[in-house]
Amino acid sequence: MNDLNMAVEDYIYKVERAIACANQMIAGHASNRIKLIELNQAVASISAISKEIASDEEHHFVLQSALSSLNVSLLDLNTVANEAIQTLSGHLGRSFDELRASSEDLSRFSNHELDAFKPLLKKYQMTVDSVCIRLINDCVTDSSLLRILRSSKSV
């Protein structure tokens, strides 16, 4: 296998790793967001019930204590979810660094040498662009952070 084929295979592998990391971020973020919404609704429901039985002070105190505990747990869960996204952002940044290095390896070949692979490389570039748009649209990250993580030369 010649150097060009190996460089293209490496590039494709790096794209697939970056895509997998981004998809993991998107899925995890969506799942966390749904769970947090469900928990917020449960807390609101308990709070409403607590207000309805305010005349019974002993039960009201127990409910308020449980509600306070739930709120603390909700904040903790939100913190953990945000830390997980930050960790995955670091992994995505590393994946983009590797992809950038692989892209630079490809840039050492002439346009003539790359001609046979350009449709394939373009397809993978479009896939990277698509997942980056999904990361932004799903509010997993913002465009400025993604631009920093991704800043690479296109092949």
XYZ file of N, CA and C in Angstrom:
465
model
N 0.849 -1.175 0.000
C 0.000 0.000 0.000
C 0.897 1.241 0.000
N 0.584 2.166 -0.882
C 1.449 3.341 -0.971
C 1.098 4.385 0.092
N 1.958 5.388 0.192
C 1.805 6.423 1.222
C 0.486 7.187 1.110
N 0.065 7.462 -0.114
C -1.176 8.202 -0.311
C -2.375 7.404 0.202
N -2.443 6.130 -0.139
C -3.549 5.288 0.342
C -3.564 5.233 1.868
N -2.382 5.103 2.456
C -2.304 5.054 3.921
C -2.754 6.382 4.533
N -2.366 7.487 3.916
C -2.755 8.807 4.423
C -4.270 9.002 4.325
N -4.864 8.548 3.227
C -6.316 8.663 3.058
C -7.031 7.784 4.077
N -6.562 6.561 4.265
C -7.166 5.663 5.254
C -7.061 6.247 6.662
N -5.920 6.846 6.966
C -5.740 7.469 8.279
C -6.713 8.636 8.450
N -6.857 9.441 7.408
C -7.783 10.576 7.451
C -9.211 10.091 7.692
N -9.631 9.076 6.963
C -10.985 8.532 7.111
C -11.183 7.995 8.527
N -10.194 7.299 9.045
C -10.270 6.770 10.409
C -10.429 7.908 11.414
N -9.650 8.976 11.235
C -9.711 10.115 12.155
C -11.059 10.836 12.052
N -11.598 10.942 10.838
C -12.925 11.547 10.678
C -13.960 10.712 11.418
N -13.906 9.402 11.230
C -14.883 8.521 11.874
C -14.792 8.597 13.397
N -13.582 8.723 13.926
C -13.428 8.877 15.384
C -14.017 10.195 15.867
N -13.752 11.262 15.135
C -14.294 12.574 15.515
C -15.823 12.557 15.447
N -16.365 11.928 14.416
C -17.819 11.835 14.260
C -18.417 11.030 15.412
N -17.786 9.920 15.764
C -18.285 9.086 16.866
C -18.287 9.874 18.176
N -17.243 10.631 18.413
C -17.162 11.445 19.633
C -18.260 12.506 19.633
N -18.444 13.167 18.506
C -19.483 14.197 18.410
C -20.870 13.591 18.601
N -21.110 12.446 17.982
C -22.411 11.788 18.139
C -22.653 11.380 19.588
N -21.604 10.959 20.270
C -21.719 10.605 21.687
C -22.089 11.848 22.506
N -21.486 12.975 22.168
C -21.813 14.227 22.858
C -23.274 14.602 22.636
N -23.719 14.492 21.393
C -25.092 14.872 21.053
C -26.089 13.975 21.782
N -25.855 12.672 21.734
C -26.773 11.726 22.384
C -26.783 11.918 23.901
N -25.608 12.077 24.485
C -25.521 12.274 25.930
C -26.187 13.560 26.366
N -25.977 14.605 25.591
C -26.581 15.897 25.923
C -28.105 15.812 25.852
N -28.618 15.182 24.806
C -30.074 15.048 24.653
C -30.662 14.230 25.797
N -30.006 13.140 26.138
C -30.482 12.281 27.224
C -30.470 13.031 28.555
N -29.387 13.736 28.825
C -29.292 14.515 30.069
C -30.354 15.608 30.125
N -30.568 16.268 29.001
C -31.551 17.346 28.952
C -32.957 16.809 29.262
N -33.288 15.643 28.699
C -34.600 15.036 28.949
C -34.748 14.678 30.424
N -33.716 14.059 30.993
C -33.778 13.677 32.412
C -33.897 14.901 33.313
N -33.172 15.956 32.999
C -33.253 17.171 33.809
C -34.640 17.806 33.719
N -35.234 17.783 32.543
C -36.597 18.307 32.388
C -37.569 17.488 33.226
N -37.430 16.155 33.163
C -38.303 15.280 33.952
C -38.143 15.549 35.450
N -36.908 15.703 35.890
C -36.674 15.986 37.309
C -37.232 17.344 37.714
N -37.056 18.336 36.865
C -37.620 19.660 37.156
C -39.139 19.593 37.279
N -39.765 18.807 36.407
C -41.218 18.651 36.476
C -41.628 17.952 37.770
N -40.865 16.943 38.174
C -41.165 16.234 39.423
C -41.025 17.169 40.622
N -39.987 17.975 40.624
C -39.782 18.934 41.718
C -40.933 19.941 41.750
N -41.340 20.427 40.590
C -42.454 21.382 40.530
C -43.745 20.742 41.036
N -43.958 19.492 40.675
C -45.152 18.773 41.124
C -45.152 18.595 42.642
N -44.025 18.198 43.190
C -43.909 18.025 44.644
C -44.097 19.367 45.346
N -43.554 20.407 44.761
C -43.692 21.743 45.340
C -45.159 22.168 45.372
N -45.882 21.889 44.307
C -47.309 22.228 44.252
C -48.090 21.451 45.306
N -47.781 20.169 45.446
C -48.445 19.342 46.458
C -48.121 19.870 47.852
N -46.886 20.247 48.044
C -46.453 20.780 49.337
C -47.255 22.018 49.713
N -47.509 22.875 48.747
C -48.271 24.102 49.012
C -49.725 23.783 49.346
N -50.255 22.717 48.725
C -51.647 22.335 48.976
C -51.850 21.829 50.398
N -50.836 21.190 50.960
C -50.988 20.630 52.306
C -50.265 21.475 53.353
N -50.137 22.735 53.057
C -49.413 23.640 53.956
C -50.034 23.715 55.346
N -51.311 23.354 55.481
C -51.957 23.443 56.795
C -51.402 22.420 57.779
N -50.898 21.313 57.291
C -50.309 20.284 58.159
C -48.808 20.556 58.238
N -48.394 21.285 59.282
C -47.003 21.750 59.374
C -45.977 20.634 59.391
N -46.261 19.540 60.077
C -45.286 18.448 60.169
C -45.032 17.839 58.786
N -46.095 17.541 58.059
C -45.936 16.973 56.723
C -45.326 17.993 55.765
N -45.731 19.232 55.946
C -45.183 20.293 55.099
C -43.665 20.391 55.277
N -43.198 20.327 56.514
C -41.763 20.392 56.782
C -41.038 19.210 56.134
N -41.603 18.014 56.257
C -40.992 16.817 55.659
C -40.928 16.966 54.143
N -42.019 17.434 53.549
C -42.038 17.634 52.098
C -41.039 18.704 51.670
N -40.976 19.794 52.401
C -40.027 20.859 52.060
C -38.591 20.355 52.163
N -38.325 19.532 53.151
C -36.994 18.953 53.310
C -36.665 18.038 52.131
N -37.628 17.205 51.747
C -37.427 16.311 50.602
C -37.257 17.116 49.322
N -38.034 18.165 49.193
C -37.948 19.031 48.026
C -36.591 19.722 47.954
N -36.119 20.181 49.077
C -34.800 20.808 49.135
C -33.719 19.816 48.731
N -33.845 18.593 49.222
C -32.884 17.547 48.873
C -32.924 17.245 47.372
N -34.129 17.203 46.811
C -34.266 16.980 45.366
C -33.625 18.111 44.569
N -33.820 19.332 45.015
C -33.219 20.475 44.323
C -31.699 20.401 44.340
N -31.137 20.009 45.467
C -29.681 19.853 45.561
C -29.221 18.754 44.606
N -29.947 17.639 44.584
C -29.601 16.542 43.672
C -29.695 16.984 42.222
N -30.693 17.783 41.921
C -30.874 18.297 40.567
C -29.700 19.186 40.166
N -29.271 20.042 41.063
C -28.106 20.891 40.788
C -26.847 20.049 40.602
N -26.689 19.026 41.448
C -25.533 18.131 41.319
C -25.550 17.406 39.979
N -26.724 16.926 39.586
C -26.850 16.227 38.306
C -26.522 17.155 37.149
N -26.982 18.380 37.234
C -26.690 19.360 36.199
C -25.190 19.619 36.111
N -24.531 19.709 37.264
C -23.079 19.911 37.294
C -22.355 18.732 36.652
N -22.765 17.523 37.015
C -22.140 16.321 36.450
C -22.359 16.267 34.937
N -23.564 16.603 34.490
C -23.857 16.596 33.053
C -22.980 17.608 32.321
N -22.821 18.791 32.896
C -21.965 19.805 32.274
C -20.503 19.366 32.254
N -20.047 18.735 33.327
C -18.665 18.243 33.361
C -18.452 17.148 32.322
N -19.450 16.303 32.127
C -19.343 15.245 31.115
C -19.222 15.850 29.721
N -20.008 16.882 29.451
C -19.928 17.551 28.149
C -18.558 18.205 27.980
N -18.021 18.801 29.044
C -16.694 19.412 28.957
C -15.624 18.361 28.687
N -15.745 17.211 29.345
C -14.789 16.127 29.111
C -14.870 15.654 27.665
N -16.094 15.453 27.182
C -16.257 15.031 25.791
C -15.783 16.109 24.825
N -15.931 17.377 25.206
C -15.405 18.461 24.364
C -13.892 18.352 24.250
N -13.243 17.984 25.349
C -11.796 17.762 25.313
C -11.431 16.615 24.391
N -12.206 15.530 24.467
C -11.962 14.390 23.573
C -12.197 14.794 22.115
N -13.247 15.582 21.893
C -13.529 16.036 20.534
C -12.401 16.932 20.033
N -11.902 17.804 20.902
C -10.770 18.652 20.522
C -9.556 17.831 20.137
N -9.295 16.775 20.923
C -8.169 15.892 20.598
C -8.420 15.176 19.268
N -9.655 14.742 19.039
C -9.988 14.088 17.769
C -9.780 15.043 16.604
N -10.184 16.309 16.792
C -9.969 17.290 15.729
C -8.482 17.591 15.540
N -7.700 17.579 16.617
C -6.248 17.751 16.482
C -5.659 16.633 15.627
N -6.082 15.396 15.913
C -5.600 14.251 15.141
C -6.065 14.351 13.691
N -7.296 14.784 13.496
C -7.830 14.951 12.144
C -7.066 16.038 11.399
N -6.753 17.122 12.097
C -5.979 18.206 11.493
C -4.599 17.706 11.063
N -3.953 16.912 11.922
C -2.634 16.359 11.575
C -2.742 15.441 10.364
N -3.787 14.636 10.326
C -3.995 13.739 9.195
C -4.263 14.535 7.920
N -5.016 15.620 8.051
C -5.293 16.491 6.913
C -4.003 17.135 6.398
N -3.141 17.517 7.333
C -1.850 18.092 6.936
C -0.987 17.060 6.218
N -1.074 15.796 6.648
C -0.356 14.730 5.935
C -0.848 14.629 4.496
N -2.154 14.755 4.311
C -2.705 14.687 2.958
C -2.268 15.884 2.120
N -2.091 17.031 2.754
C -1.740 18.235 1.996
C -0.331 18.177 1.408
N 0.460 17.214 1.839
C 1.811 17.104 1.255
C 1.778 16.435 -0.118
N 0.610 15.868 -0.469
C 0.471 15.259 -1.794
C -0.037 16.313 -2.768
N 0.319 16.145 -4.029
C -0.107 17.110 -5.045
C -1.592 16.932 -5.351
N -2.173 17.984 -5.921
C -3.579 17.905 -6.328
C -3.791 16.771 -7.317
N -2.836 16.590 -8.196
C -2.934 15.508 -9.188
C -2.998 14.149 -8.489
N -2.167 13.961 -7.472
C -2.174 12.689 -6.741
C -3.491 12.487 -5.988
N -4.064 13.564 -5.502
C -5.288 13.484 -4.705
C -6.566 13.401 -5.540
N -6.458 13.672 -6.842
C -7.650 13.718 -7.693
C -8.557 12.504 -7.538
N -7.998 11.325 -7.491
C -8.805 10.104 -7.404
C -9.570 10.022 -6.080
N -9.053 10.675 -5.048
C -9.669 10.588 -3.718
C -10.551 11.797 -3.374
N -10.531 12.822 -4.209
C -11.251 14.061 -3.871
C -12.740 13.854 -3.598
N -13.467 13.054 -4.383
C -14.892 12.859 -4.048
C -15.075 12.224 -2.664
N -14.247 11.259 -2.344
C -14.327 10.596 -1.042
C -13.966 11.571 0.082
N -12.898 12.321 -0.110
C -12.476 13.291 0.900
C -13.532 14.379 1.087
N -14.149 14.803 -0.006
C -15.208 15.814 0.056
C -16.397 15.278 0.853
N -16.736 14.008 0.620
C -17.849 13.382 1.344
C -17.573 13.390 2.848
N -16.354 13.029 3.225
C -16.012 13.007 4.651
C -15.966 14.412 5.236
N -15.517 15.376 4.456
C -15.513 16.766 4.926
C -16.941 17.243 5.162
N -17.849 16.867 4.272
C -19.255 17.242 4.437
C -19.850 16.573 5.678
N -19.423 15.349 5.965
C -19.892 14.652 7.158
C -19.428 15.384 8.416
N -18.187 15.818 8.420
C -17.664 16.587 9.559
C -18.450 17.893 9.699
N -18.670 18.577 8.591
C -19.439 19.827 8.630
C -20.838 19.587 9.192
N -21.462 18.510 8.754
C -22.818 18.179 9.192
C -22.885 17.922 10.696
N -21.941 17.152 11.212
C -21.975 16.854 12.649
C -21.656 18.105 13.465
N -20.832 18.977 12.935
C -20.541 20.238 13.633
C -21.796 21.107 13.707
N -22.558 21.128 12.638
C -23.813 21.882 12.638
C -24.782 21.286 13.656
N -24.838 19.960 13.725
C -25.704 19.305 14.715
C -25.262 19.638 16.136
N -23.952 19.682 16.380
C -23.452 20.044 17.714
C -23.930 21.438 18.111
N -23.923 22.345 17.171
C -24.359 23.717 17.447
C -25.880 23.777 17.580
N -26.592 23.169 16.631
C -28.061 23.220 16.649
C -28.655 22.551 17.877
N -28.024 21.493 18.359
C -28.519 20.797 19.547
C -28.015 21.444 20.833
N -27.383 22.610 20.693
C -26.898 23.397 21.836
C -25.902 22.629 22.704
N -25.163 21.722 22.101
C -24.134 21.001 22.841
C -22.920 21.900 23.003
N -22.647 22.685 21.991
C -21.528 23.622 22.047
C -21.885 24.833 21.198
N -21.132 25.903 21.349
C -21.406 27.058 20.509
C -20.401 27.120 19.368
N -20.719 27.933 18.386
C -19.911 27.957 17.173
C -18.491 28.450 17.420
N -18.297 29.376 18.357
C -16.937 29.885 18.589
C -16.036 28.809 19.187
N -16.556 28.032 20.151
C -15.763 26.947 20.723
C -15.483 25.885 19.672
N -16.492 25.558 18.892
C -16.320 24.545 17.858
C -15.305 25.002 16.815
N -15.338 26.287 16.484
C -14.377 26.821 15.520
C -12.952 26.662 16.055
N -12.770 26.897 17.350
C -11.449 26.742 17.967
C -11.030 25.277 17.947
N -11.960 24.387 18.344
C -11.645 22.958 18.366
C -11.306 22.442 16.975
N -12.026 22.956 15.997
C -11.954 22.388 14.664
C -10.932 23.059 13.758
N -10.521 24.267 14.071
C -9.698 25.063 13.162
C -8.653 24.215 12.455
N -9.002 23.860 11.247
C -8.109 23.029 10.440
C -8.237 23.424 8.983
N -7.245 23.026 8.224
C -7.281 23.261 6.786
C -8.114 22.167 6.138
N -8.984 22.558 5.246
C -9.742 21.563 4.492
C -8.869 21.015 3.386
N -9.077 19.737 3.117
C -8.330 19.102 2.023
C -9.063 19.360 0.743
